[in-house]
PDB file of C-alpha atoms in Angstrom:
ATOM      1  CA  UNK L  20       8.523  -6.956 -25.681  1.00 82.00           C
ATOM      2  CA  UNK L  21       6.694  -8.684 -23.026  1.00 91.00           C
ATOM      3  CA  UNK L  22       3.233 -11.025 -23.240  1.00 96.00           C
ATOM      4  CA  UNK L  23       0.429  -9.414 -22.435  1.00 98.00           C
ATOM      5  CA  UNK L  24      -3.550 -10.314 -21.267  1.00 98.00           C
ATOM      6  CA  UNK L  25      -5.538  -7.129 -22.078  1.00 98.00           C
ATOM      7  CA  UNK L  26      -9.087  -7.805 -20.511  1.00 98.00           C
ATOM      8  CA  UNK L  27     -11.609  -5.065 -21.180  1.00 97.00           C
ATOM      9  CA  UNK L  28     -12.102  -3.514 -24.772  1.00 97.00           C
ATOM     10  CA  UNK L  29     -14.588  -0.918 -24.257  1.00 92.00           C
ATOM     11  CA  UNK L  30     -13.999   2.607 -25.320  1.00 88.00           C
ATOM     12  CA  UNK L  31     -10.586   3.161 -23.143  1.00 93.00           C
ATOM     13  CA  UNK L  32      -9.435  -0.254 -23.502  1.00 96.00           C
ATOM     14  CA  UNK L  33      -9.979  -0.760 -26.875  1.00 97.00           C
ATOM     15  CA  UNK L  34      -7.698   1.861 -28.070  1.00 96.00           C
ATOM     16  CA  UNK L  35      -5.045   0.807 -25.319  1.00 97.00           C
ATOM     17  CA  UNK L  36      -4.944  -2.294 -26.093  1.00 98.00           C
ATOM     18  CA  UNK L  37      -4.312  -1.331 -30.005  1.00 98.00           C
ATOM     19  CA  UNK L  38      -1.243   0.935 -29.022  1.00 98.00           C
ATOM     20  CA  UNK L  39       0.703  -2.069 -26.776  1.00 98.00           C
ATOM     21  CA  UNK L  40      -0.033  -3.867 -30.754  1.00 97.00           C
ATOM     22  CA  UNK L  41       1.449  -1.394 -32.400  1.00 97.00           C
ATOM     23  CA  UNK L  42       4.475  -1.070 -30.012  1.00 97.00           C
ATOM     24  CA  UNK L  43       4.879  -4.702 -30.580  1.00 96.00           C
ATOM     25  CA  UNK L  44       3.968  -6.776 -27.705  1.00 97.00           C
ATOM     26  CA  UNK L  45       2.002  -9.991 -27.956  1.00 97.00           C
ATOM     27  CA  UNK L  46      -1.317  -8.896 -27.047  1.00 98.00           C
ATOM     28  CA  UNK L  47      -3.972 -11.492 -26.572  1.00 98.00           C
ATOM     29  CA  UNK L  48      -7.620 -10.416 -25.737  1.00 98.00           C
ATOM     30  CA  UNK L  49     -10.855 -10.540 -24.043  1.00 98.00           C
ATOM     31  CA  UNK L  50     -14.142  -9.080 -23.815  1.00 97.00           C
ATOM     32  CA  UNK L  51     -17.907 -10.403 -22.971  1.00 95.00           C
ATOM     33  CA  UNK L  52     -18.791  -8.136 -26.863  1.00 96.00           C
ATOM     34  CA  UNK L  53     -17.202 -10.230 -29.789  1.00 96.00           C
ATOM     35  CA  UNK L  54     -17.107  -7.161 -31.892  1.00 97.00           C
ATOM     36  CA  UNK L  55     -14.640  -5.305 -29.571  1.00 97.00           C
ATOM     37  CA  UNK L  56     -12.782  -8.695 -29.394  1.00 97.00           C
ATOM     38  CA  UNK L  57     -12.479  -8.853 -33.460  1.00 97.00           C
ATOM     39  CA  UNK L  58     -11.403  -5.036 -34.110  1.00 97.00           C
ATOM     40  CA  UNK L  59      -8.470  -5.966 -31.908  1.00 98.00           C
ATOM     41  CA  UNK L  60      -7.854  -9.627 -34.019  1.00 97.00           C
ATOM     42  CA  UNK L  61      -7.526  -7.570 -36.962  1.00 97.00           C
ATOM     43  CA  UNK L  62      -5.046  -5.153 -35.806  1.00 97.00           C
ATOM     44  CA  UNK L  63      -3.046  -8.545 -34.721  1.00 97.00           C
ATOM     45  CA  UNK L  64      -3.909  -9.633 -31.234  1.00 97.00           C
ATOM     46  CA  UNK L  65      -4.705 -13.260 -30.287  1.00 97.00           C
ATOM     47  CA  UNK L  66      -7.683 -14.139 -28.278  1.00 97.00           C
ATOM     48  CA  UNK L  67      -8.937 -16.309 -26.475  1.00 95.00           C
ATOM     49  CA  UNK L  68     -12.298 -18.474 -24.814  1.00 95.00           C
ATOM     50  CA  UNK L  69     -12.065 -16.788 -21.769  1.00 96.00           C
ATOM     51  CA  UNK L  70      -9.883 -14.319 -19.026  1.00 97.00           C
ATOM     52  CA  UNK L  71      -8.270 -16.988 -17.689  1.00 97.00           C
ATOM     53  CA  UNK L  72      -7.165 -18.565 -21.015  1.00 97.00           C
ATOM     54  CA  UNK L  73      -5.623 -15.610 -22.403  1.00 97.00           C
ATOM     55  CA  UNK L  74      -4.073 -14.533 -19.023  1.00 97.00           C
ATOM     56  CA  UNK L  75      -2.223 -18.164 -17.841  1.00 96.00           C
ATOM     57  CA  UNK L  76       0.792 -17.689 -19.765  1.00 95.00           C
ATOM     58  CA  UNK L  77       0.951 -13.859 -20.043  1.00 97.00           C
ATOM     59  CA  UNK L  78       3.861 -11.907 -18.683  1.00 97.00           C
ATOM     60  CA  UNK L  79       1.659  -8.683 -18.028  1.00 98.00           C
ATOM     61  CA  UNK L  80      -2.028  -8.177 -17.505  1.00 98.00           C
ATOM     62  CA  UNK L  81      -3.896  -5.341 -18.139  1.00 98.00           C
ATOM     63  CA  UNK L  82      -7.428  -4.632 -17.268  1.00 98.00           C
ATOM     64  CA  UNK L  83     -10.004  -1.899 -17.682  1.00 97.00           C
ATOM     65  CA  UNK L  84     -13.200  -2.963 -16.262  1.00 96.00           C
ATOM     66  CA  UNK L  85     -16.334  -1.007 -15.130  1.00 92.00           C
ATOM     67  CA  UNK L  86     -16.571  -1.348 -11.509  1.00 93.00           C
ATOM     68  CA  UNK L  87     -14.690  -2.654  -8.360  1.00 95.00           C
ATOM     69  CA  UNK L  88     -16.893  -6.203  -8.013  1.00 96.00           C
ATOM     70  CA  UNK L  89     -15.932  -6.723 -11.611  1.00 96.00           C
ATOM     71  CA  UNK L  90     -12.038  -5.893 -10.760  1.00 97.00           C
ATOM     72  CA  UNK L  91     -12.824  -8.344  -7.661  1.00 97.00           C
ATOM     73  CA  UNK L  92     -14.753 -11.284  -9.549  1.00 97.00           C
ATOM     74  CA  UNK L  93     -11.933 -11.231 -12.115  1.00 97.00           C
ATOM     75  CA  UNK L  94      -9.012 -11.249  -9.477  1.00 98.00           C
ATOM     76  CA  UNK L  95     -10.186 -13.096  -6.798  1.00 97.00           C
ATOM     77  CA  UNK L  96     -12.491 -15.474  -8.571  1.00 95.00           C
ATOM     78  CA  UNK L  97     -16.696 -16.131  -8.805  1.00 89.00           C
ATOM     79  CA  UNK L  98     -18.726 -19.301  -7.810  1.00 87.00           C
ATOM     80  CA  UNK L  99     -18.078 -19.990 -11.801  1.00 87.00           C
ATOM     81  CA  UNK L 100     -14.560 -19.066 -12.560  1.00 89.00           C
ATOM     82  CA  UNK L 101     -11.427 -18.983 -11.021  1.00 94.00           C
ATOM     83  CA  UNK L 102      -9.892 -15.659 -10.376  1.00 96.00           C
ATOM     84  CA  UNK L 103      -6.533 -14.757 -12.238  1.00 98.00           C
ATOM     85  CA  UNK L 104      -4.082 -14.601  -9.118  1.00 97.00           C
ATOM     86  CA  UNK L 105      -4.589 -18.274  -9.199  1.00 96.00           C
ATOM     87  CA  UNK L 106      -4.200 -19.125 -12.804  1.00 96.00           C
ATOM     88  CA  UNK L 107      -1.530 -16.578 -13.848  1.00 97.00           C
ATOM     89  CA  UNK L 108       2.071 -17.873 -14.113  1.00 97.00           C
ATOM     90  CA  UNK L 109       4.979 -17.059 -11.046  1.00 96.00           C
ATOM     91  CA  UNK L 110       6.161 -13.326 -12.139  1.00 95.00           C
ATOM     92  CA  UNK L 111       3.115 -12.285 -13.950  1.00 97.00           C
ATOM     93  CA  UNK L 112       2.529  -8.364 -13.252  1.00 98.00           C
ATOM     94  CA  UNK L 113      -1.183  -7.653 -12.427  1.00 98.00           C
ATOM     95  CA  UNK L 114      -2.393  -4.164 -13.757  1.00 98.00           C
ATOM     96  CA  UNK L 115      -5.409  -2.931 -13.607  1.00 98.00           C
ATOM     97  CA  UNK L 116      -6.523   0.665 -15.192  1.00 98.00           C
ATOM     98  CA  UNK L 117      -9.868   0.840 -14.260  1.00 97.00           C
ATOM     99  CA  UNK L 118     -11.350   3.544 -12.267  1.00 95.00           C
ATOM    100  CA  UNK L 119     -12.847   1.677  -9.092  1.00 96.00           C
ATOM    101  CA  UNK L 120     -12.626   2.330  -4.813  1.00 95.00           C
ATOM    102  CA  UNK L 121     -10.169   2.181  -3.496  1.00 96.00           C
ATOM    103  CA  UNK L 122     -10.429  -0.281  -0.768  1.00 95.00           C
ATOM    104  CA  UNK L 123     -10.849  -3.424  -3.780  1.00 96.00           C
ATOM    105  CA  UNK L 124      -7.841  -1.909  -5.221  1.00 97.00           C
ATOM    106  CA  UNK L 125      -5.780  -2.925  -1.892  1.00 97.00           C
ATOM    107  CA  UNK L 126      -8.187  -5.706  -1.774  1.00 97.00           C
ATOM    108  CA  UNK L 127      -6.496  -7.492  -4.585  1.00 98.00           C
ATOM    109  CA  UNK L 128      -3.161  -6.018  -4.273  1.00 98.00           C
ATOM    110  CA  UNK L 129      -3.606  -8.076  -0.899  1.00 98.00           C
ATOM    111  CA  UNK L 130      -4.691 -11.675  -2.156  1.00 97.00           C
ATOM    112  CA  UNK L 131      -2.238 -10.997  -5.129  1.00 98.00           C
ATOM    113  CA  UNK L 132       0.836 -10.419  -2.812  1.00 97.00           C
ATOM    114  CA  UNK L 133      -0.109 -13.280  -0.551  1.00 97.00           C
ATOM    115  CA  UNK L 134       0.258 -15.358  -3.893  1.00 96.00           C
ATOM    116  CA  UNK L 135       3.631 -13.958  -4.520  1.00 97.00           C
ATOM    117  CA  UNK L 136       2.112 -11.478  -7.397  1.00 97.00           C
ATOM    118  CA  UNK L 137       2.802  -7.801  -8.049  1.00 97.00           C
ATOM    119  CA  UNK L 138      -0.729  -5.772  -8.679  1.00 98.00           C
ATOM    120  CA  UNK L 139      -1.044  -2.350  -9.463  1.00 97.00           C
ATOM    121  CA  UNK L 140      -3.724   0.267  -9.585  1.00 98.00           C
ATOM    122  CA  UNK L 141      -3.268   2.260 -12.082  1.00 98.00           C
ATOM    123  CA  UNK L 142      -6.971   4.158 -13.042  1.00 97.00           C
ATOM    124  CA  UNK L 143      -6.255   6.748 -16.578  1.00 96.00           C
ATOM    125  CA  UNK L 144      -6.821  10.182 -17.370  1.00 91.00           C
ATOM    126  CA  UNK L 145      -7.005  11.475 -20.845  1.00 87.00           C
ATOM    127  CA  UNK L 146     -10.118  10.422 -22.022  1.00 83.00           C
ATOM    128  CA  UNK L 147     -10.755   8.477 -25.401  1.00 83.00           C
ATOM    129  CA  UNK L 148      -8.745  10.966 -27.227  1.00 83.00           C
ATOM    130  CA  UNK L 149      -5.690  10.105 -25.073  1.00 90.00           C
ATOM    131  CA  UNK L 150      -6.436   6.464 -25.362  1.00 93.00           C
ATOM    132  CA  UNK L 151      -6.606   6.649 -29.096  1.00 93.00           C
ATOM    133  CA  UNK L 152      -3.473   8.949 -29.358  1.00 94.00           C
ATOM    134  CA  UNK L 153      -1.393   7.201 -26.761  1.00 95.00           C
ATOM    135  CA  UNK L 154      -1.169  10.065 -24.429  1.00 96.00           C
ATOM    136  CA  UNK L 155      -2.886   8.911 -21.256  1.00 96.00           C
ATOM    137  CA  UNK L 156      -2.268  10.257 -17.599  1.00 96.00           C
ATOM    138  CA  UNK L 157      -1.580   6.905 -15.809  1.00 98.00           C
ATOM    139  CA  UNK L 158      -2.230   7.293 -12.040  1.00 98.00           C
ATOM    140  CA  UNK L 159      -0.296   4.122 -10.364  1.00 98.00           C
ATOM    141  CA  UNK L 160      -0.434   2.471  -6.971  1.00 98.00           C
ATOM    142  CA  UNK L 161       1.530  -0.362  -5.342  1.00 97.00           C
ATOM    143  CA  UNK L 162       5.161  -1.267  -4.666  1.00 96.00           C
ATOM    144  CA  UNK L 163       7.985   0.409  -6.359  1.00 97.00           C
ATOM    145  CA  UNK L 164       8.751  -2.949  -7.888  1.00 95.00           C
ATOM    146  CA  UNK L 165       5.219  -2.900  -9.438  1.00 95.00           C
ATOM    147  CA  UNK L 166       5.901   0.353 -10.745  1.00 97.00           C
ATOM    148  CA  UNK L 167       9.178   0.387 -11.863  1.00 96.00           C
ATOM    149  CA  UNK L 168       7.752  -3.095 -13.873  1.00 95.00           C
ATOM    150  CA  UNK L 169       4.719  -1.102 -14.875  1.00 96.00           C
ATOM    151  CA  UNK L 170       6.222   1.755 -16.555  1.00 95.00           C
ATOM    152  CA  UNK L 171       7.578  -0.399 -19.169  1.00 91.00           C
ATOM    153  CA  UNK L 172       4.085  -1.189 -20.790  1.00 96.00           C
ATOM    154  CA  UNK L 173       2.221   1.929 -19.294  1.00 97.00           C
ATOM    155  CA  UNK L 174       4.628   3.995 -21.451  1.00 97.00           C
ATOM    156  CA  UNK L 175       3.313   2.090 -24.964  1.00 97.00           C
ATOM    157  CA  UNK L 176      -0.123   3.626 -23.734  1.00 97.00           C
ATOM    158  CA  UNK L 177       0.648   6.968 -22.375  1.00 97.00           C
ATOM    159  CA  UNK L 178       2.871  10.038 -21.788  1.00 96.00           C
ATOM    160  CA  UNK L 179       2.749  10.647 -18.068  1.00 97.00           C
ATOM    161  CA  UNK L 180       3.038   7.875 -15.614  1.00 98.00           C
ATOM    162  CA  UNK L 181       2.869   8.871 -11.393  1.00 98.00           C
ATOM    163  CA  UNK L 182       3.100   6.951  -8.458  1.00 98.00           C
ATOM    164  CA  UNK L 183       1.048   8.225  -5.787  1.00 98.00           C
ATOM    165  CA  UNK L 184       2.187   5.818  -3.059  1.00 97.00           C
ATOM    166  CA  UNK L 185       1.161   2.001  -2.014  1.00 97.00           C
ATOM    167  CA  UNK L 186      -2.031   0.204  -3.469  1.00 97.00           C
ATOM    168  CA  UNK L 187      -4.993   1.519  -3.728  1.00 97.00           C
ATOM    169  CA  UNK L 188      -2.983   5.316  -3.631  1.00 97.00           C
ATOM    170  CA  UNK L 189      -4.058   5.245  -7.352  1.00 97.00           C
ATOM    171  CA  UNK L 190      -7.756   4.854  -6.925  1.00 97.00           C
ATOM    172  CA  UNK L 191      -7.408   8.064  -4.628  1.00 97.00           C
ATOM    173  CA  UNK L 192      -5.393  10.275  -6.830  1.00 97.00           C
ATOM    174  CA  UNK L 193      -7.787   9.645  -9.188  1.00 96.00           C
ATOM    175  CA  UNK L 194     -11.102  10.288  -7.989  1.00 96.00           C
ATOM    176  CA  UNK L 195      -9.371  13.679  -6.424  1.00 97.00           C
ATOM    177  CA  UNK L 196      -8.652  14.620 -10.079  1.00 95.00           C
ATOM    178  CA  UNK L 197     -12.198  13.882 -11.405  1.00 96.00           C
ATOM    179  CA  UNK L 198     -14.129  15.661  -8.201  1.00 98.00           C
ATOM    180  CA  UNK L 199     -12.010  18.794  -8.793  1.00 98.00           C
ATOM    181  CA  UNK L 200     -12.490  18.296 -13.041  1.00 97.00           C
ATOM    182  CA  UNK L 201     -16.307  18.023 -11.864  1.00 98.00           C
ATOM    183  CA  UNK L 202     -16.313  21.124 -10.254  1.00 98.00           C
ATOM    184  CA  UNK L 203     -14.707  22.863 -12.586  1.00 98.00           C
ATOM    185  CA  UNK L 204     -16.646  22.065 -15.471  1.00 98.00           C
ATOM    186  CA  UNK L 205     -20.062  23.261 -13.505  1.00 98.00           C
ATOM    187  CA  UNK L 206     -18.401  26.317 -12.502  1.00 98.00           C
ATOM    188  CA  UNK L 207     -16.925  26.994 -15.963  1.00 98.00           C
ATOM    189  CA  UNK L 208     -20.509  25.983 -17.211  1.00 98.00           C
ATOM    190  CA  UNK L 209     -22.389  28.640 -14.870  1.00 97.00           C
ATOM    191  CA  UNK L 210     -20.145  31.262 -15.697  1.00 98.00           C
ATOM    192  CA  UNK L 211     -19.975  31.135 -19.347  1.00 98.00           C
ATOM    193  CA  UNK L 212     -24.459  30.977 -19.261  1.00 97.00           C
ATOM    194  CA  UNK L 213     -23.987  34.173 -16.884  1.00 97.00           C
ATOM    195  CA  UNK L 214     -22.271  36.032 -19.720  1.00 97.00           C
ATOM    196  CA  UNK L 215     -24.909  34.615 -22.366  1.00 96.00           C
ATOM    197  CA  UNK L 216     -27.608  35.951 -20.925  1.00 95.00           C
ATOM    198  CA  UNK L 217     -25.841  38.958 -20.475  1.00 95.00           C
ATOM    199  CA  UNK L 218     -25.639  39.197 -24.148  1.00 95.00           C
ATOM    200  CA  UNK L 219     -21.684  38.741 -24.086  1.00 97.00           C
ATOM    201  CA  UNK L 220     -20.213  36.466 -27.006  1.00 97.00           C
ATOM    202  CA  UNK L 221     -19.060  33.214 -25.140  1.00 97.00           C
ATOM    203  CA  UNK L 222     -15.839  32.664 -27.270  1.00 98.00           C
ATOM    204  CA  UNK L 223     -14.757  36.588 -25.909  1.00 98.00           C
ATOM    205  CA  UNK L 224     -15.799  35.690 -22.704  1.00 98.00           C
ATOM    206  CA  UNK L 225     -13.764  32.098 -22.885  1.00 98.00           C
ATOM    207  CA  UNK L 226     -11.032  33.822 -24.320  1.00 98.00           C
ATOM    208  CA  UNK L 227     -11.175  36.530 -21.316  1.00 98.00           C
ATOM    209  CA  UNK L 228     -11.753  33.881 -18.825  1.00 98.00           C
ATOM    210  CA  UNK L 229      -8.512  31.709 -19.763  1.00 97.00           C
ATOM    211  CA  UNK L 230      -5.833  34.590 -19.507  1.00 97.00           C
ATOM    212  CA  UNK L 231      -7.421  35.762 -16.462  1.00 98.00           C
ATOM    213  CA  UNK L 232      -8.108  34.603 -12.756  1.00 98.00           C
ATOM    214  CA  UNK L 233     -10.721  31.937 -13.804  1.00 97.00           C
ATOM    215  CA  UNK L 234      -8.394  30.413 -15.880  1.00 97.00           C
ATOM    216  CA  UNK L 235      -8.986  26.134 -15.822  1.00 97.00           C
ATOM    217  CA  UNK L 236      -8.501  22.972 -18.353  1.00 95.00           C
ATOM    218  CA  UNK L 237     -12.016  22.691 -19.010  1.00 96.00           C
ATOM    219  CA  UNK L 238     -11.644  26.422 -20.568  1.00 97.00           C
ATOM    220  CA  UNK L 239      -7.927  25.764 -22.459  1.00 95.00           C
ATOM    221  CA  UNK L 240      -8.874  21.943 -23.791  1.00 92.00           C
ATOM    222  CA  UNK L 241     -12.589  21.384 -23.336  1.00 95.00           C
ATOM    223  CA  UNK L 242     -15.534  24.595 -23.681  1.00 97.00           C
ATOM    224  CA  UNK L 243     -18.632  22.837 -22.769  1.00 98.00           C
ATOM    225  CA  UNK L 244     -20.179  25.996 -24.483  1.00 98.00           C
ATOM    226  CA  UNK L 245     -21.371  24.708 -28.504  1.00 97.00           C
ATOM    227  CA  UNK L 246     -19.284  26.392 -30.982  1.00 96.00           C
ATOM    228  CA  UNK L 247     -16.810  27.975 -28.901  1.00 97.00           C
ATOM    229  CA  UNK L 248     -14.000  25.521 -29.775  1.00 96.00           C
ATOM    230  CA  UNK L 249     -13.474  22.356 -32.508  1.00 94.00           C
ATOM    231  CA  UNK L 250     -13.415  18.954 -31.837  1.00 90.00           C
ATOM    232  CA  UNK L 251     -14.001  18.887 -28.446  1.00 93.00           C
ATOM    233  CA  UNK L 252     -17.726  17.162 -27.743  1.00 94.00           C
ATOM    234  CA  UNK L 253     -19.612  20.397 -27.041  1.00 97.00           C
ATOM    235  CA  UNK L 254     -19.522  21.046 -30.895  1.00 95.00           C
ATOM    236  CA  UNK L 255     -20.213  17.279 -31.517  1.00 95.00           C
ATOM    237  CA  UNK L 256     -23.731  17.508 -30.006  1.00 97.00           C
ATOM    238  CA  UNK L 257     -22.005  15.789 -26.333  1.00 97.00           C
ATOM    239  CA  UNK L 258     -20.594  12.746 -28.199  1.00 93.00           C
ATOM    240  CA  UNK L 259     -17.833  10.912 -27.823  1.00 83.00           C
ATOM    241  CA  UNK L 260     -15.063  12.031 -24.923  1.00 83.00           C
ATOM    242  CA  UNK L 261     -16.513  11.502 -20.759  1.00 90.00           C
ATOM    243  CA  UNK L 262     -20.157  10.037 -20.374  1.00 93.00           C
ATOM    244  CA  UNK L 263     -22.032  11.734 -17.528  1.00 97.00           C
ATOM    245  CA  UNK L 264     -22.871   8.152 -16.050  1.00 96.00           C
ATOM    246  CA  UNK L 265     -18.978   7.861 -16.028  1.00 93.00           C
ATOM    247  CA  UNK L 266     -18.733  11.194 -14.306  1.00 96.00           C
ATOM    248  CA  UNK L 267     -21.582  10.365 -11.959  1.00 97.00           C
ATOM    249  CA  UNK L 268     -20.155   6.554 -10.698  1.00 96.00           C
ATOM    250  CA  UNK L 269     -16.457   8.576 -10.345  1.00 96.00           C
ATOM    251  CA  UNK L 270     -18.659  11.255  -8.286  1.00 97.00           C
ATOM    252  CA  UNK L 271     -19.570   8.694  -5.965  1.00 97.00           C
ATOM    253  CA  UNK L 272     -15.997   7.303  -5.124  1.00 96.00           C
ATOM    254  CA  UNK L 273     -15.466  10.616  -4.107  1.00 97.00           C
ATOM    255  CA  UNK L 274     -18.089  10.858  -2.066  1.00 97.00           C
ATOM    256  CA  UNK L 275     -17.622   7.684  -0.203  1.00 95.00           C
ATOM    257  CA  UNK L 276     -14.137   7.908   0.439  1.00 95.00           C
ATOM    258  CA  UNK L 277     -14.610  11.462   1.957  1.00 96.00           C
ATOM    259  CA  UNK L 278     -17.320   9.714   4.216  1.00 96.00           C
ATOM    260  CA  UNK L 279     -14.757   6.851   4.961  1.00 93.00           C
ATOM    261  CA  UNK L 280     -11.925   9.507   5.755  1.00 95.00           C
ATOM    262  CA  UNK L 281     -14.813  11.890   7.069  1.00 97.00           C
ATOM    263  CA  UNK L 282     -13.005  14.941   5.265  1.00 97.00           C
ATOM    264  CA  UNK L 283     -15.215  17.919   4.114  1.00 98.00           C
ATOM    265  CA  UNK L 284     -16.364  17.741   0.341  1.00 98.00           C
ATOM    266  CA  UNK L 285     -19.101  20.374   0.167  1.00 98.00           C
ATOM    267  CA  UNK L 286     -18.199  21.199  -3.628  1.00 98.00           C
ATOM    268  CA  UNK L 287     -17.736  17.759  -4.597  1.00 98.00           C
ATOM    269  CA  UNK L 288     -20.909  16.391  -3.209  1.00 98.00           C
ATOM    270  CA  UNK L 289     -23.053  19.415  -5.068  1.00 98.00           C
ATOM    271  CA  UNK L 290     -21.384  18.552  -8.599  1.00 98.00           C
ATOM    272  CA  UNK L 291     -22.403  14.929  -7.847  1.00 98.00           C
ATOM    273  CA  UNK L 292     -25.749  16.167  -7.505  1.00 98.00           C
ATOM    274  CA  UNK L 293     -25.931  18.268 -10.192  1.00 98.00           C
ATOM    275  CA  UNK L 294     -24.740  15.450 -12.190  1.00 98.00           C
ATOM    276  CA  UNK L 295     -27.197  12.743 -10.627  1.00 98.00           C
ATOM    277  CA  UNK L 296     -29.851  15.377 -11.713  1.00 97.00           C
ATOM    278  CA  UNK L 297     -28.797  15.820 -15.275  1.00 97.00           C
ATOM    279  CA  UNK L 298     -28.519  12.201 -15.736  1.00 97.00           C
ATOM    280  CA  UNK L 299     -31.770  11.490 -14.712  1.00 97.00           C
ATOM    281  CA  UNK L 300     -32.798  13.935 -17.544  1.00 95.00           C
ATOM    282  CA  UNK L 301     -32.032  11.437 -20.498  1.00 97.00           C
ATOM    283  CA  UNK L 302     -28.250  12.860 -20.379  1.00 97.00           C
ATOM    284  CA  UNK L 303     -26.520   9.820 -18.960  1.00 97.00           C
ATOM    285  CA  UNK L 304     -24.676   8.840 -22.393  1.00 96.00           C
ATOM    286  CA  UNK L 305     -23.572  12.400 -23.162  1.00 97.00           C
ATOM    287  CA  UNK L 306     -19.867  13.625 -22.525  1.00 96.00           C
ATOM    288  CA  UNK L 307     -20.001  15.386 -19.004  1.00 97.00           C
ATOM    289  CA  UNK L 308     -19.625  18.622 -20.740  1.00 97.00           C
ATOM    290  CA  UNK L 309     -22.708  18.464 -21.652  1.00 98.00           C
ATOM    291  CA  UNK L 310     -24.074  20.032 -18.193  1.00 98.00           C
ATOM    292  CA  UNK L 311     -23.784  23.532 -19.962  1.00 98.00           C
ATOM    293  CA  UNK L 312     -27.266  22.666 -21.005  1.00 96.00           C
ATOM    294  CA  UNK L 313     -28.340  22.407 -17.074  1.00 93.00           C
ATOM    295  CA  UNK L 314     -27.877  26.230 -17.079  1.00 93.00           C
ATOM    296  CA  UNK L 315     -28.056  27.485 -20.414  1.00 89.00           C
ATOM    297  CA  UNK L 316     -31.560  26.038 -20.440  1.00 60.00           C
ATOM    298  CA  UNK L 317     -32.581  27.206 -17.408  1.00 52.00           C
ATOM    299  CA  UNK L 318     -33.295  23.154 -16.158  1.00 47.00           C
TER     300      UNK L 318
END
């Protein structure tokens, strides 16, 4: 059982962090909201004043942060605080699970190799239910010693574990995944209002659909239509599971590394659209499933 920094308790990490607990590791803790910080305390993880106090003596850090400059600040350091590489003991494994470009990704992987560290990208897929259930998609980039190290805690928190190739590989695989997801949702979404207003029962129509040549995951595991399927957040009024803001920041990775590759995303840069658009409407906090409503009201 190693020692490990978990840094980010927000609706992914919180869960994740509770599951490397409950496998047994020494799990110490930090987030900027207390509250997040205390549901982990009382599951049994230590804590700490700050990052760097929780990560100096750790064998393993984990992260799960918002956005690349907060992977960045936290890494490589801030006018106020010195960044982990520099604090962390000799052997500490850097991993970071947060969905961010990939050019920081190598960024750090860089500065962290220069300081004789191993850092990985390794961005999730599974949403809070995988999180919570331990059965995360864990999308990896960096060295196969990174990985090979990686697996060994990544495996507390999830059930498939891939290495796309060298740092920032990860980052890439991932925001792939999500444009296609995207795309599939609206086109799933558009479909199933077709057959609505057609007067055709959407649960015959899903059912139809899945056996059939428009068979997709957002039709087996997730029906953005209300009512068509339990527990997934279309019959939860959008709550819980993949907030459209989420969707919408993952939307533009995509977009920017197909204009830093220059590769043809017409698809991909419509469903970021689309999503920018329903957003706007008040639906930022809402799973991403919940751009049904886009079409089945006509918006």
């Amino acid at each position: 059982m190693a020692s490990v920094a978990f840094i980010g308790l927000g609706n992914m990490g919180g869960p994740m962090a509770a599951n490397l607990i409950k496998a047994g590791h020494q799990v110490k803790v930090f987030d900027l909201n207390p509250a997040a910080v205390e549901a982990l305390m009382a599951q049994g993880a230590g804590s700490g004043a700050c990052a760097q106090e929780i990560a100096k003596d750790a064998d393993v850090v984990v992260s799960m942060l918002p956005a690349g400059k907060h992977v960045r600040g936290l890494y490589l350091g801030t006018e106020s605080a010195k960044g982990l590489i520099d604090v962390v003991k000799a052997g500490c494994l850097l991993i970071d699970c947060s969905t961010i470009d990939a050019a920081s990704a190598r960024t750090v992987a860089e500065a962290a190799a220069a300081n004789g560290l191993e850092f990985i990208d390794a961005p999730v897929s599974g949403g809070t239910a995988g999180a919570a259930a331990g059965t995360l998609t864990f999308i990896c980039g960096g060295t196969d010693k990174a990985f090979e190290a990686a697996k060994v805690v990544l495996s507390n928190m999830g059930a498939n574990i891939f290495h796309a190739g060298g740092p920032g590989a990860g980052q890439v695989a991932k925001i792939c995944n999500n444009m296609l997801l995207s795309v599939l949702m609206v086109g799933t979404s558009e479909a199933l209002s077709l057959g609505i207003d057609h007067g055709l029962d959407p649960k015959v129509l899903s059912d139809i659909m899945k056996v059939s040549s428009g068979g997709n995951w957002t039709l087996e595991k997730y029906n953005p239509c209300p009512g068509v399927m339990e527990n997934v957040p279309s019959s939860k009024g959008y709550q819980g599971g993949f907030m459209v803001d989420l969707m919408v920041k993952d939307l533009g990775l995509s977009q920017e590394a197909a204009l830093g590759s220059q590769s043809s995303t017409p698809m991909g840069a419509l469903a970021r659209s689309l999503y920018v658009s329903h957003a706007r409407g008040g639906n930022g906090k809402l799973d991403f499933s919940s751009i049904f409503e886009h079409f089945a009201k006509g918006e």
